[in-house]
Amino acid sequence: MDKRRSGVIINSIVASYVDSMYVNKNPQLEELREFAEENHVPVILKDAESFILMLLRIRNPRRILEVGTAVGYSALCFADESEADIITIEADSQMYDAALSNIRNFNREDRINVLFGDAREVIESLDKESKFDMVFIDAAKSHYREFWDLIIPLCDDDAMIICDNILMKGMTASDEFDTNKRYKTSIRKMREFLDYINNSDYAETSILPIGDGVSVSVINKK
């Protein structure tokens, strides 16, 4: 069993087959992914990356907000695939420094702005007049509801919000995957969050078994 997929929604055979179809046309990005995976740095899974980049091609966003930079891999993917300006937020100082270094190495400082700090505080400090038409949330899972509520006022009327890792290695779907009973609070909060966005009267949401679970919400404030 592939440890990366252990306990997730598809088995290792299907996961390996899907991953075999993954193509990264940028050698620098491929090298960064390999570095992150070898050093156990959390980056977006391959099938989730392919799916989200396809959404970028369809939507062609102008401004993207990312919550959870890590080493900057996903932000660099977004910049490589679109012409959008990107603001990304990271709370870990080592990850923040690594992201800045990687973004400089890719010569993307003109389009990717990395902000350091607690995402909830940083989001509140952002200019409310400059709206985002795409948002990617991939940070502390127990705070997704807080991130969402803070982000909604910053979104265009028809913005798309993508949340990653919502199935948390299957634990969101079933307590049986929380074998050591260590994640009860995170599981409860994620379930509450998904119920919240799935029943929102201003967003249409799909929950998809891609990667470790991805939700895609299209906002409709009109």
Short mmCIF file of C-alpha atoms in Angstrom, two decimals:
data_model
loop_
_atom_site.label_atom_id
_atom_site.label_comp_id
_atom_site.label_asym_id
_atom_site.label_seq_id
_atom_site.Cartn_x
_atom_site.Cartn_y
_atom_site.Cartn_z
CA MET A 1 0.00 0.00 0.00
CA ASP A 2 1.33 3.43 -0.97
CA LYS A 3 1.84 5.23 2.37
CA ARG A 4 1.03 8.56 0.76
CA ARG A 5 -2.44 7.21 -0.04
CA SER A 6 -2.93 4.93 2.95
CA GLY A 7 -6.48 5.17 4.23
CA VAL A 8 -7.58 7.57 1.49
CA ILE A 9 -10.55 7.26 -0.83
CA ILE A 10 -8.96 5.30 -3.68
CA ASN A 11 -6.65 2.30 -3.48
CA SER A 12 -2.94 2.30 -4.25
CA ILE A 13 -3.34 0.67 -7.66
CA VAL A 14 -5.69 3.38 -8.92
CA ALA A 15 -3.58 6.10 -7.26
CA SER A 16 -0.40 4.83 -8.94
CA TYR A 17 -2.11 4.67 -12.31
CA VAL A 18 -3.46 8.23 -12.00
CA ASP A 19 -0.08 9.51 -10.82
CA SER A 20 1.58 7.82 -13.82
CA MET A 21 -0.40 10.21 -16.02
CA TYR A 22 1.00 13.26 -14.23
CA VAL A 23 3.11 15.54 -16.41
CA ASN A 24 5.02 18.57 -15.17
CA LYS A 25 6.27 20.56 -18.15
CA ASN A 26 8.45 22.84 -16.03
CA PRO A 27 11.74 21.10 -15.03
CA GLN A 28 12.31 23.60 -12.20
CA LEU A 29 8.91 22.86 -10.69
CA GLU A 30 9.47 19.12 -11.08
CA GLU A 31 12.76 19.46 -9.23
CA LEU A 32 11.10 21.47 -6.44
CA ARG A 33 8.37 18.85 -6.09
CA GLU A 34 10.96 16.07 -5.85
CA PHE A 35 12.87 18.03 -3.19
CA ALA A 36 9.70 18.61 -1.18
CA GLU A 37 8.59 14.98 -1.36
CA GLU A 38 12.05 13.68 -0.42
CA ASN A 39 12.17 16.02 2.58
CA HIS A 40 8.57 15.36 3.68
CA VAL A 41 7.47 18.91 2.99
CA PRO A 42 3.70 18.95 2.39
CA VAL A 43 2.90 19.99 -1.17
CA ILE A 44 -0.25 19.54 -3.20
CA LEU A 45 -0.68 15.95 -4.44
CA LYS A 46 -0.15 15.32 -8.13
CA ASP A 47 -3.75 14.58 -9.13
CA ALA A 48 -5.06 17.52 -7.10
CA GLU A 49 -2.46 19.76 -8.76
CA SER A 50 -3.50 18.64 -12.25
CA PHE A 51 -7.17 19.23 -11.46
CA ILE A 52 -6.66 22.69 -9.94
CA LEU A 53 -4.41 23.83 -12.77
CA MET A 54 -7.13 22.77 -15.20
CA LEU A 55 -9.56 24.99 -13.25
CA LEU A 56 -7.07 27.86 -13.60
CA ARG A 57 -6.99 27.40 -17.37
CA ILE A 58 -10.78 27.48 -17.48
CA ARG A 59 -11.27 30.40 -15.10
CA ASN A 60 -8.21 32.50 -16.01
CA PRO A 61 -8.13 34.33 -12.64
CA ARG A 62 -6.69 37.81 -12.21
CA ARG A 63 -5.93 37.69 -8.47
CA ILE A 64 -5.35 34.57 -6.36
CA LEU A 65 -5.19 34.31 -2.59
CA GLU A 66 -3.48 31.27 -1.11
CA VAL A 67 -3.62 30.32 2.57
CA GLY A 68 -0.66 28.06 3.33
CA THR A 69 2.47 28.69 1.26
CA ALA A 70 4.84 25.97 2.54
CA VAL A 71 7.88 26.16 0.22
CA GLY A 72 5.95 28.07 -2.43
CA TYR A 73 5.34 25.14 -4.75
CA SER A 74 1.63 25.60 -5.42
CA ALA A 75 1.94 29.38 -5.75
CA LEU A 76 4.68 28.85 -8.33
CA CYS A 77 2.46 26.36 -10.17
CA PHE A 78 -0.34 28.94 -10.26
CA ALA A 79 2.05 31.61 -11.56
CA ASP A 80 3.38 29.21 -14.19
CA GLU A 81 -0.11 28.37 -15.41
CA SER A 82 -1.75 31.81 -15.32
CA GLU A 83 -1.08 35.54 -15.49
CA ALA A 84 -2.64 36.13 -12.07
CA ASP A 85 -1.13 38.16 -9.27
CA ILE A 86 -0.83 35.95 -6.21
CA ILE A 87 -0.85 36.71 -2.50
CA THR A 88 0.12 33.74 -0.34
CA ILE A 89 0.26 33.51 3.45
CA GLU A 90 2.59 31.39 5.60
CA ALA A 91 2.77 31.15 9.40
CA ASP A 92 5.94 29.05 9.74
CA SER A 93 9.13 31.13 9.62
CA GLN A 94 11.28 28.39 8.05
CA MET A 95 8.71 27.68 5.36
CA TYR A 96 8.32 31.42 4.76
CA ASP A 97 12.08 31.84 4.22
CA ALA A 98 12.18 28.80 1.93
CA ALA A 99 9.25 30.12 -0.11
CA LEU A 100 10.90 33.52 -0.54
CA SER A 101 14.10 31.83 -1.71
CA ASN A 102 12.28 29.58 -4.18
CA ILE A 103 10.20 32.43 -5.59
CA ARG A 104 13.37 34.47 -6.12
CA ASN A 105 15.02 31.51 -7.85
CA PHE A 106 12.02 31.28 -10.19
CA ASN A 107 12.07 35.06 -10.80
CA ARG A 108 8.44 35.36 -9.74
CA GLU A 109 8.76 38.12 -7.14
CA ASP A 110 6.83 40.46 -9.43
CA ARG A 111 3.69 38.30 -9.28
CA ILE A 112 3.89 36.35 -6.00
CA ASN A 113 3.75 38.25 -2.71
CA VAL A 114 4.42 36.08 0.36
CA LEU A 115 3.03 37.42 3.63
CA PHE A 116 4.20 36.09 6.99
CA GLY A 117 1.97 35.54 10.01
CA ASP A 118 -1.16 33.92 11.36
CA ALA A 119 -3.43 33.68 8.32
CA ARG A 120 -6.46 34.90 10.26
CA GLU A 121 -4.69 38.11 11.20
CA VAL A 122 -3.12 38.59 7.78
CA ILE A 123 -6.42 38.08 5.96
CA GLU A 124 -8.09 40.69 8.16
CA SER A 125 -5.35 43.18 7.25
CA LEU A 126 -5.80 42.81 3.47
CA ASP A 127 -7.35 45.58 1.39
CA LYS A 128 -11.10 44.91 1.27
CA GLU A 129 -11.43 46.81 -2.00
CA SER A 130 -9.03 44.60 -3.98
CA LYS A 131 -11.05 41.47 -4.64
CA PHE A 132 -9.84 37.95 -5.40
CA ASP A 133 -11.45 35.77 -8.04
CA MET A 134 -9.76 32.56 -6.89
CA VAL A 135 -8.75 31.34 -3.43
CA PHE A 136 -6.79 28.24 -2.44
CA ILE A 137 -6.94 27.12 1.20
CA ASP A 138 -4.33 24.57 2.30
CA ALA A 139 -3.36 25.35 5.88
CA ALA A 140 -4.41 24.33 9.40
CA LYS A 141 -7.43 22.10 8.81
CA SER A 142 -9.18 22.99 12.08
CA HIS A 143 -9.30 26.66 11.01
CA TYR A 144 -10.89 26.25 7.57
CA ARG A 145 -14.22 27.73 8.74
CA GLU A 146 -12.45 30.79 10.16
CA PHE A 147 -10.41 31.26 6.98
CA TRP A 148 -13.53 30.94 4.85
CA ASP A 149 -15.56 33.50 6.79
CA LEU A 150 -12.70 36.01 6.71
CA ILE A 151 -12.09 35.47 3.00
CA ILE A 152 -15.68 35.80 1.72
CA PRO A 153 -15.71 39.65 1.97
CA LEU A 154 -12.51 39.69 -0.12
CA CYS A 155 -14.02 37.66 -2.95
CA ASP A 156 -15.53 38.76 -6.24
CA ASP A 157 -19.22 37.94 -6.65
CA ASP A 158 -18.40 34.81 -8.67
CA ALA A 159 -15.07 33.84 -7.11
CA MET A 160 -13.95 30.22 -6.81
CA ILE A 161 -12.69 28.89 -3.48
CA ILE A 162 -10.72 25.62 -3.48
CA CYS A 163 -9.95 23.80 -0.23
CA ASP A 164 -7.39 21.00 -0.15
CA ASN A 165 -6.99 17.94 2.10
CA ILE A 166 -10.60 18.06 3.25
CA LEU A 167 -10.85 14.27 3.66
CA MET A 168 -7.78 14.15 5.93
CA LYS A 169 -6.65 10.66 4.85
CA GLY A 170 -10.20 9.39 5.04
CA MET A 171 -10.84 10.51 8.63
CA THR A 172 -13.47 13.05 7.63
CA ALA A 173 -15.51 10.27 6.06
CA SER A 174 -15.11 7.73 8.85
CA ASP A 175 -13.72 7.63 12.39
CA GLU A 176 -12.22 4.20 11.62
CA PHE A 177 -9.33 5.94 9.84
CA ASP A 178 -8.41 7.80 13.05
CA THR A 179 -6.81 4.66 14.42
CA ASN A 180 -5.19 6.29 17.46
CA LYS A 181 -8.15 8.59 18.17
CA ARG A 182 -5.84 11.60 18.04
CA TYR A 183 -7.74 13.83 15.64
CA LYS A 184 -11.26 13.98 17.04
CA THR A 185 -11.36 17.77 17.22
CA SER A 186 -9.93 18.29 13.72
CA ILE A 187 -12.32 15.70 12.29
CA ARG A 188 -15.32 17.32 13.94
CA LYS A 189 -14.32 20.78 12.75
CA MET A 190 -13.72 19.62 9.18
CA ARG A 191 -17.10 17.87 9.07
CA GLU A 192 -18.77 21.00 10.41
CA PHE A 193 -16.95 23.12 7.85
CA LEU A 194 -17.97 20.93 4.92
CA ASP A 195 -21.56 20.90 6.11
CA TYR A 196 -21.41 24.69 6.43
CA ILE A 197 -20.16 25.37 2.91
CA ASN A 198 -22.25 22.61 1.35
CA ASN A 199 -25.42 24.21 2.73
CA SER A 200 -24.45 27.83 2.13
CA ASP A 201 -27.03 29.94 0.30
CA TYR A 202 -24.30 31.99 -1.44
CA ALA A 203 -22.01 29.20 -2.67
CA GLU A 204 -22.34 26.12 -4.86
CA THR A 205 -19.96 23.45 -3.61
CA SER A 206 -18.69 20.12 -4.92
CA ILE A 207 -16.70 17.76 -2.71
CA LEU A 208 -14.40 15.57 -4.78
CA PRO A 209 -12.26 12.49 -3.99
CA ILE A 210 -9.17 13.93 -5.66
CA GLY A 211 -5.83 13.84 -3.85
CA ASP A 212 -6.73 13.87 -0.18
CA GLY A 213 -10.08 15.47 -0.96
CA VAL A 214 -10.79 18.78 -2.65
CA SER A 215 -13.80 21.06 -2.30
CA VAL A 216 -14.61 23.54 -5.06
CA SER A 217 -17.02 26.34 -4.25
CA VAL A 218 -18.30 29.00 -6.63
CA ILE A 219 -19.54 32.09 -4.85
CA ASN A 220 -22.76 33.75 -5.88
CA LYS A 221 -23.34 36.97 -3.94
CA LYS A 222 -25.81 38.40 -6.45
#
